Amino acid sequence: MEGSEQIIRSVCRVCHGGCGVFVHVKDGKVVKVKGDPASPMNKGWMCVKGINSPEIANHPDRLRKPLRRKKGRGEGEWEEVSWDIALGEIAEKLSRFRQESGPESIALGQGTGRHHYMHVVRFANALGTPNWYEPGLAQCFIPRITVSNLTYVGFVVGDYYGDTPPKCILFWGHNPLITGPDGELAVSVKRALDSGCKAIAIDPRMSETAKRCNLWLAVRPGTDAAMALAMIHVIINESLYDKDFVEKWTFGFDELKKHVEPFTPTWAEGITTVPASRIAEAARLYALNKPAILEWGLGIEQNHNSLQTVRAIAILRAITGNLDIPGGDILGMNIIRSYPTLKDKLPEGAAKKRLGGETYKLLGGWRAFMPSAHIPALFKAMRTGEPYKIRALLVFGNNTLTTVANSREVYESLKALELLVVTDLFMTPTAAMADYVLPAAFWTELNQVIGYPLVAENMVMAQPKLTQTGDCRQDEWIMDELSKRLDLPGSSEDLEQVMNYQLEPLGITFDELKKRAFVFPKHEYKRYEKHGFRTPSRKVELYSKSLQRLGYAPLPAFNEPPESPVSAPEAAKEFPYILITGGRRLEFFHSEHRQIESLRKLRPDPLVEMHTRVAKERGIENGDWVRVSSPRGSIRMRAM
Ligand SMILES: Nc1nc2c(c(=O)[nH]1)N[C@H]1C(S)=C(S)[C@@H](COP(=O)(O)OP(=O)(O)OC[C@H]3O[C@@H](n4cnc5c(=O)[nH]c(N)nc54)[C@H](O)[C@@H]3O)O[C@H]1N2
Ligand SMILES: Nc1nc2c(c(=O)[nH]1)N[C@H]1C(S)=C(S)[C@@H](COP(=O)(O)OP(=O)(O)OC[C@H]3O[C@@H](n4cnc5c(=O)[nH]c(N)nc54)[C@H](O)[C@@H]3O)O[C@H]1N2
Ligand code: SF4
Ligand SMILES: [Mo]
């Protein structure tokens, strides 16, 4: 019906959050998105990115048809082709590479946790290639997931939605007022802070979240393990730990106690540059204000010592008895089935060929949570053919040139491929280098089951397909169509069947979930009291025999970051400052949204934040254009 507006319940997915929304559709287009006050997640709130969904969905630069390269790579000459032609030609090439060089010569890439995340893993297993990657993983989320599984099995998230509010929140390398959702929503964190709970931020930067805290510890980047070890030292030394929980539910406390004896706050001050008294104060504040949430983020993972850093921090939650209690850090309920990734279809021999798998055992080896290729090893194989040639890369929503480290090398790697296929919403710099560019569906244009928070799945929501743009297709469909043409395992099962399989434990189908909008059962606290933790010792493993068996330290340790002023004083003469490049902005999601006018005007220029002392030393004023250089490259940015 022309002119009439429909309003349908859905879930925003501009980021990997889960804000319940109402989508207004008119003449087949999304014209407005509003927060759903009934959603327990966001209670009607939305961020600027989500609110501007219609502008993103209907943007004139959206890719609308499959494109085939007409001239040389990156020359920008394309011809529109039908899906049938594009998919047929791609499948024909993949089939040839598989036969000639083995399936491992085909790599799959994807970006951050989007709807098709697990479908890429499924497609890789069906293809028989161990070589898929995601630029998050090794330095985003996988250390936290891996450590959680090694230490207490399962993933914890802050309990913002129960009846007991937290008394304290410790934000560690995390800025959820800007970046949430990544396990929590900015709005829940804000509510908790507004209600007057105590808060601590451990962040080299006075972040938006740090500004709202009682205590801010400006840690030297990459030295968080030393800080955490000293906090454990204080909590044990001053007897602030939860004796009952430690005795009944932890393994290796005596070893830990002995291990942290030398790690005093004064020792940590020498490493982290934070005064010993403030480290002790933070330890006391956190341990004495129970229930407490420990919000950990990317800042503790983007370093060389990520696993041990994250382990030391995870141990803090356990010895203070904050695990799975009301208002503390609750273990995910995982109320739906895990995605059918066809894991058993990947031959054992293929898994052994995973690039980097032998060296990075917890990323790509058999003990890994979700084995994937080691990105530098994979991109090196593309460039050099060592240890074997990667001939094709199929990218589903990753701006590889801007989000994988070392753009120069990435560029050389992509140029060396025989086939590059990029599926995206827009013509990104990465897509511009491809042989085929395939148009992806935006969130209002696809079906998906959303388990939230990610990997914990305490709540499940439905996102229904409501609109269509050009010939855009959802990534899962593209992979399924290639699977059919290659006659791969699982190709007879469609997405609806997969979603219904996942939902089966709830006794509902995707169609029924769409009508209910969400399922959010009451949390069952302390389930470990019934069956123990799901670790080998049935307890929280402060001391990890599993890590020891893999050849890693069973108790967390600090290692000085490479290329720091301490470990590389010579390099520090030429490059005296430490650069950290996490720092997200509310207006953008990673490399996205710079072309969305309503968002871009809020932040027109790339900004580098620096200390006023550094600015004074260099005679830099607020807003000046400066050049930021590292041994790997340089970039022009505006000083803040
Ligand atoms: N220097 C530096 N680099 C980083 C980070 C950092 O902090 N600093 N962070 C790292 C982290 S944690 C992550 S998770 C990664 C994120 O890396 P990416 O996920 O690659 O980041 P984006 O730029 O959000 O997304 C890439 C592309 O996906 C497209 N896209 C969006 N939705 C869809 C969809 O449904 N289907 C398809 N096919 N395409 C879609 C977008 O248009 C965009 O061009 O970056 C990593 N890289
Ligand atoms: N608006 C928006 N939201 C997002 C994203 C986005 O691009 N835009 N990306 C999403 C993704 S994929 C992710 S992974 C999350 C990440 O979200 P967060 O986990 O919040 O990560 P960041 O914002 O990168 O960094 C958090 C803080 O860590 C600090 N930090 C940097 N180095 C260190 C360090 O060595 N130690 C400590 N203690 N702190 C350090 C930074 O100064 C920063 O304030 O955000 C998600 N949400
Ligand atoms: S926080 Fe994420 S899910 Fe919520 S409105 Fe913003 S972009 Fe959408
Ligand atoms: Mo990420």
mmCIF file with all atom_site columns, N, CA, C and O in Angstrom, residues 38-62:
data_model
loop_
_atom_site.group_PDB
_atom_site.id
_atom_site.type_symbol
_atom_site.label_atom_id
_atom_site.label_alt_id
_atom_site.label_comp_id
_atom_site.label_asym_id
_atom_site.label_entity_id
_atom_site.label_seq_id
_atom_site.pdbx_PDB_ins_code
_atom_site.Cartn_x
_atom_site.Cartn_y
_atom_site.Cartn_z
_atom_site.occupancy
_atom_site.B_iso_or_equiv
_atom_site.pdbx_formal_charge
_atom_site.auth_seq_id
_atom_site.auth_comp_id
_atom_site.auth_asym_id
_atom_site.auth_atom_id
_atom_site.pdbx_PDB_model_num
ATOM 1   N N  . ALA A 1 38 ? 9.880  -1.145 25.957 1.00 0.00 ? 38 ALA A N  1
ATOM 2   C CA . ALA A 1 38 ? 9.631  -2.437 26.613 1.00 0.00 ? 38 ALA A CA 1
ATOM 3   C C  . ALA A 1 38 ? 10.857 -3.341 26.598 1.00 0.00 ? 38 ALA A C  1
ATOM 4   O O  . ALA A 1 38 ? 10.875 -4.376 27.269 1.00 0.00 ? 38 ALA A O  1
ATOM 5   N N  . SER A 1 39 ? 11.891 -2.978 25.836 1.00 0.00 ? 39 SER A N  1
ATOM 6   C CA . SER A 1 39 ? 13.070 -3.849 25.791 1.00 0.00 ? 39 SER A CA 1
ATOM 7   C C  . SER A 1 39 ? 13.854 -3.727 27.099 1.00 0.00 ? 39 SER A C  1
ATOM 8   O O  . SER A 1 39 ? 14.244 -2.623 27.498 1.00 0.00 ? 39 SER A O  1
ATOM 9   N N  . PRO A 1 40 ? 14.090 -4.869 27.770 1.00 0.00 ? 40 PRO A N  1
ATOM 10  C CA . PRO A 1 40 ? 14.821 -4.803 29.036 1.00 0.00 ? 40 PRO A CA 1
ATOM 11  C C  . PRO A 1 40 ? 16.251 -4.312 28.847 1.00 0.00 ? 40 PRO A C  1
ATOM 12  O O  . PRO A 1 40 ? 16.864 -3.807 29.781 1.00 0.00 ? 40 PRO A O  1
ATOM 13  N N  . MET A 1 41 ? 16.768 -4.415 27.629 1.00 0.00 ? 41 MET A N  1
ATOM 14  C CA . MET A 1 41 ? 18.147 -4.029 27.357 1.00 0.00 ? 41 MET A CA 1
ATOM 15  C C  . MET A 1 41 ? 18.324 -2.513 27.372 1.00 0.00 ? 41 MET A C  1
ATOM 16  O O  . MET A 1 41 ? 19.156 -1.977 28.075 1.00 0.00 ? 41 MET A O  1
ATOM 17  N N  . ASN A 1 42 ? 17.554 -1.815 26.539 1.00 0.00 ? 42 ASN A N  1
ATOM 18  C CA . ASN A 1 42 ? 17.805 -0.382 26.339 1.00 0.00 ? 42 ASN A CA 1
ATOM 19  C C  . ASN A 1 42 ? 16.685 0.514  26.825 1.00 0.00 ? 42 ASN A C  1
ATOM 20  O O  . ASN A 1 42 ? 16.854 1.735  26.828 1.00 0.00 ? 42 ASN A O  1
ATOM 21  N N  . LYS A 1 43 ? 15.555 -0.076 27.203 1.00 0.00 ? 43 LYS A N  1
ATOM 22  C CA . LYS A 1 43 ? 14.411 0.687  27.753 1.00 0.00 ? 43 LYS A CA 1
ATOM 23  C C  . LYS A 1 43 ? 14.126 1.952  26.951 1.00 0.00 ? 43 LYS A C  1
ATOM 24  O O  . LYS A 1 43 ? 13.924 3.037  27.514 1.00 0.00 ? 43 LYS A O  1
ATOM 25  N N  . GLY A 1 44 ? 14.168 1.830  25.639 1.00 0.00 ? 44 GLY A N  1
ATOM 26  C CA . GLY A 1 44 ? 13.807 2.956  24.777 1.00 0.00 ? 44 GLY A CA 1
ATOM 27  C C  . GLY A 1 44 ? 14.973 3.803  24.285 1.00 0.00 ? 44 GLY A C  1
ATOM 28  O O  . GLY A 1 44 ? 14.856 4.543  23.332 1.00 0.00 ? 44 GLY A O  1
ATOM 29  N N  . TRP A 1 45 ? 16.140 3.646  24.924 1.00 0.00 ? 45 TRP A N  1
ATOM 30  C CA . TRP A 1 45 ? 17.325 4.442  24.546 1.00 0.00 ? 45 TRP A CA 1
ATOM 31  C C  . TRP A 1 45 ? 17.903 3.942  23.223 1.00 0.00 ? 45 TRP A C  1
ATOM 32  O O  . TRP A 1 45 ? 17.809 2.766  22.879 1.00 0.00 ? 45 TRP A O  1
ATOM 33  N N  . MET A 1 46 ? 18.511 4.833  22.464 1.00 0.00 ? 46 MET A N  1
ATOM 34  C CA . MET A 1 46 ? 19.302 4.435  21.285 1.00 0.00 ? 46 MET A CA 1
ATOM 35  C C  . MET A 1 46 ? 20.477 5.396  21.143 1.00 0.00 ? 46 MET A C  1
ATOM 36  O O  . MET A 1 46 ? 20.398 6.547  21.574 1.00 0.00 ? 46 MET A O  1
ATOM 37  N N  . CYS A 1 47 ? 21.549 4.938  20.482 1.00 0.00 ? 47 CYS A N  1
ATOM 38  C CA . CYS A 1 47 ? 22.674 5.843  20.245 1.00 0.00 ? 47 CYS A CA 1
ATOM 39  C C  . CYS A 1 47 ? 22.512 6.517  18.874 1.00 0.00 ? 47 CYS A C  1
ATOM 40  O O  . CYS A 1 47 ? 21.636 6.150  18.096 1.00 0.00 ? 47 CYS A O  1
ATOM 41  N N  . VAL A 1 48 ? 23.400 7.470  18.578 1.00 0.00 ? 48 VAL A N  1
ATOM 42  C CA . VAL A 1 48 ? 23.286 8.213  17.305 1.00 0.00 ? 48 VAL A CA 1
ATOM 43  C C  . VAL A 1 48 ? 23.413 7.323  16.079 1.00 0.00 ? 48 VAL A C  1
ATOM 44  O O  . VAL A 1 48 ? 22.788 7.595  15.056 1.00 0.00 ? 48 VAL A O  1
ATOM 45  N N  . LYS A 1 49 ? 24.219 6.267  16.192 1.00 0.00 ? 49 LYS A N  1
ATOM 46  C CA . LYS A 1 49 ? 24.398 5.395  15.022 1.00 0.00 ? 49 LYS A CA 1
ATOM 47  C C  . LYS A 1 49 ? 23.077 4.693  14.695 1.00 0.00 ? 49 LYS A C  1
ATOM 48  O O  . LYS A 1 49 ? 22.639 4.668  13.549 1.00 0.00 ? 49 LYS A O  1
ATOM 49  N N  . GLY A 1 50 ? 22.482 4.130  15.725 1.00 0.00 ? 50 GLY A N  1
ATOM 50  C CA . GLY A 1 50 ? 21.220 3.402  15.525 1.00 0.00 ? 50 GLY A CA 1
ATOM 51  C C  . GLY A 1 50 ? 20.119 4.311  15.028 1.00 0.00 ? 50 GLY A C  1
ATOM 52  O O  . GLY A 1 50 ? 19.381 3.965  14.092 1.00 0.00 ? 50 GLY A O  1
ATOM 53  N N  . ILE A 1 51 ? 20.009 5.495  15.627 1.00 0.00 ? 51 ILE A N  1
ATOM 54  C CA . ILE A 1 51 ? 18.949 6.438  15.231 1.00 0.00 ? 51 ILE A CA 1
ATOM 55  C C  . ILE A 1 51 ? 19.089 6.799  13.751 1.00 0.00 ? 51 ILE A C  1
ATOM 56  O O  . ILE A 1 51 ? 18.110 6.983  13.051 1.00 0.00 ? 51 ILE A O  1
ATOM 57  N N  . ASN A 1 52 ? 20.333 6.860  13.280 1.00 0.00 ? 52 ASN A N  1
ATOM 58  C CA . ASN A 1 52 ? 20.553 7.226  11.879 1.00 0.00 ? 52 ASN A CA 1
ATOM 59  C C  . ASN A 1 52 ? 20.543 6.029  10.928 1.00 0.00 ? 52 ASN A C  1
ATOM 60  O O  . ASN A 1 52 ? 20.970 6.141  9.770  1.00 0.00 ? 52 ASN A O  1
ATOM 61  N N  . SER A 1 53 ? 20.012 4.906  11.364 1.00 0.00 ? 53 SER A N  1
ATOM 62  C CA . SER A 1 53 ? 19.917 3.721  10.496 1.00 0.00 ? 53 SER A CA 1
ATOM 63  C C  . SER A 1 53 ? 19.271 4.014  9.140  1.00 0.00 ? 53 SER A C  1
ATOM 64  O O  . SER A 1 53 ? 19.758 3.519  8.121  1.00 0.00 ? 53 SER A O  1
ATOM 65  N N  . PRO A 1 54 ? 18.167 4.801  9.086  1.00 0.00 ? 54 PRO A N  1
ATOM 66  C CA . PRO A 1 54 ? 17.565 5.033  7.760  1.00 0.00 ? 54 PRO A CA 1
ATOM 67  C C  . PRO A 1 54 ? 18.544 5.684  6.784  1.00 0.00 ? 54 PRO A C  1
ATOM 68  O O  . PRO A 1 54 ? 18.568 5.339  5.601  1.00 0.00 ? 54 PRO A O  1
ATOM 69  N N  . GLU A 1 55 ? 19.372 6.614  7.290  1.00 0.00 ? 55 GLU A N  1
ATOM 70  C CA . GLU A 1 55 ? 20.341 7.280  6.408  1.00 0.00 ? 55 GLU A CA 1
ATOM 71  C C  . GLU A 1 55 ? 21.381 6.276  5.896  1.00 0.00 ? 55 GLU A C  1
ATOM 72  O O  . GLU A 1 55 ? 21.826 6.377  4.747  1.00 0.00 ? 55 GLU A O  1
ATOM 73  N N  . ILE A 1 56 ? 21.762 5.335  6.734  1.00 0.00 ? 56 ILE A N  1
ATOM 74  C CA . ILE A 1 56 ? 22.730 4.321  6.295  1.00 0.00 ? 56 ILE A CA 1
ATOM 75  C C  . ILE A 1 56 ? 22.060 3.386  5.282  1.00 0.00 ? 56 ILE A C  1
ATOM 76  O O  . ILE A 1 56 ? 22.586 3.140  4.195  1.00 0.00 ? 56 ILE A O  1
ATOM 77  N N  . ALA A 1 57 ? 20.871 2.920  5.632  1.00 0.00 ? 57 ALA A N  1
ATOM 78  C CA . ALA A 1 57 ? 20.170 1.940  4.780  1.00 0.00 ? 57 ALA A CA 1
ATOM 79  C C  . ALA A 1 57 ? 19.906 2.498  3.382  1.00 0.00 ? 57 ALA A C  1
ATOM 80  O O  . ALA A 1 57 ? 20.059 1.795  2.389  1.00 0.00 ? 57 ALA A O  1
ATOM 81  N N  . ASN A 1 58 ? 19.502 3.765  3.323  1.00 0.00 ? 58 ASN A N  1
ATOM 82  C CA . ASN A 1 58 ? 19.073 4.338  2.039  1.00 0.00 ? 58 ASN A CA 1
ATOM 83  C C  . ASN A 1 58 ? 20.144 5.194  1.373  1.00 0.00 ? 58 ASN A C  1
ATOM 84  O O  . ASN A 1 58 ? 19.862 5.954  0.454  1.00 0.00 ? 58 ASN A O  1
ATOM 85  N N  . HIS A 1 59 ? 21.369 5.084  1.849  1.00 0.00 ? 59 HIS A N  1
ATOM 86  C CA . HIS A 1 59 ? 22.442 5.938  1.327  1.00 0.00 ? 59 HIS A CA 1
ATOM 87  C C  . HIS A 1 59 ? 22.671 5.672  -0.168 1.00 0.00 ? 59 HIS A C  1
ATOM 88  O O  . HIS A 1 59 ? 22.714 4.519  -0.601 1.00 0.00 ? 59 HIS A O  1
ATOM 89  N N  . PRO A 1 60 ? 22.840 6.745  -0.962 1.00 0.00 ? 60 PRO A N  1
ATOM 90  C CA . PRO A 1 60 ? 23.028 6.531  -2.410 1.00 0.00 ? 60 PRO A CA 1
ATOM 91  C C  . PRO A 1 60 ? 24.267 5.704  -2.756 1.00 0.00 ? 60 PRO A C  1
ATOM 92  O O  . PRO A 1 60 ? 24.311 5.086  -3.824 1.00 0.00 ? 60 PRO A O  1
ATOM 93  N N  . ASP A 1 61 ? 25.278 5.697  -1.868 1.00 0.00 ? 61 ASP A N  1
ATOM 94  C CA . ASP A 1 61 ? 26.497 4.934  -2.161 1.00 0.00 ? 61 ASP A CA 1
ATOM 95  C C  . ASP A 1 61 ? 26.398 3.445  -1.796 1.00 0.00 ? 61 ASP A C  1
ATOM 96  O O  . ASP A 1 61 ? 27.380 2.728  -1.962 1.00 0.00 ? 61 ASP A O  1
ATOM 97  N N  . ARG A 1 62 ? 25.257 3.010  -1.275 1.00 0.00 ? 62 ARG A N  1
ATOM 98  C CA . ARG A 1 62 ? 25.139 1.573  -0.965 1.00 0.00 ? 62 ARG A CA 1
ATOM 99  C C  . ARG A 1 62 ? 25.410 0.745  -2.217 1.00 0.00 ? 62 ARG A C  1
ATOM 100 O O  . ARG A 1 62 ? 24.969 1.084  -3.312 1.00 0.00 ? 62 ARG A O  1
#
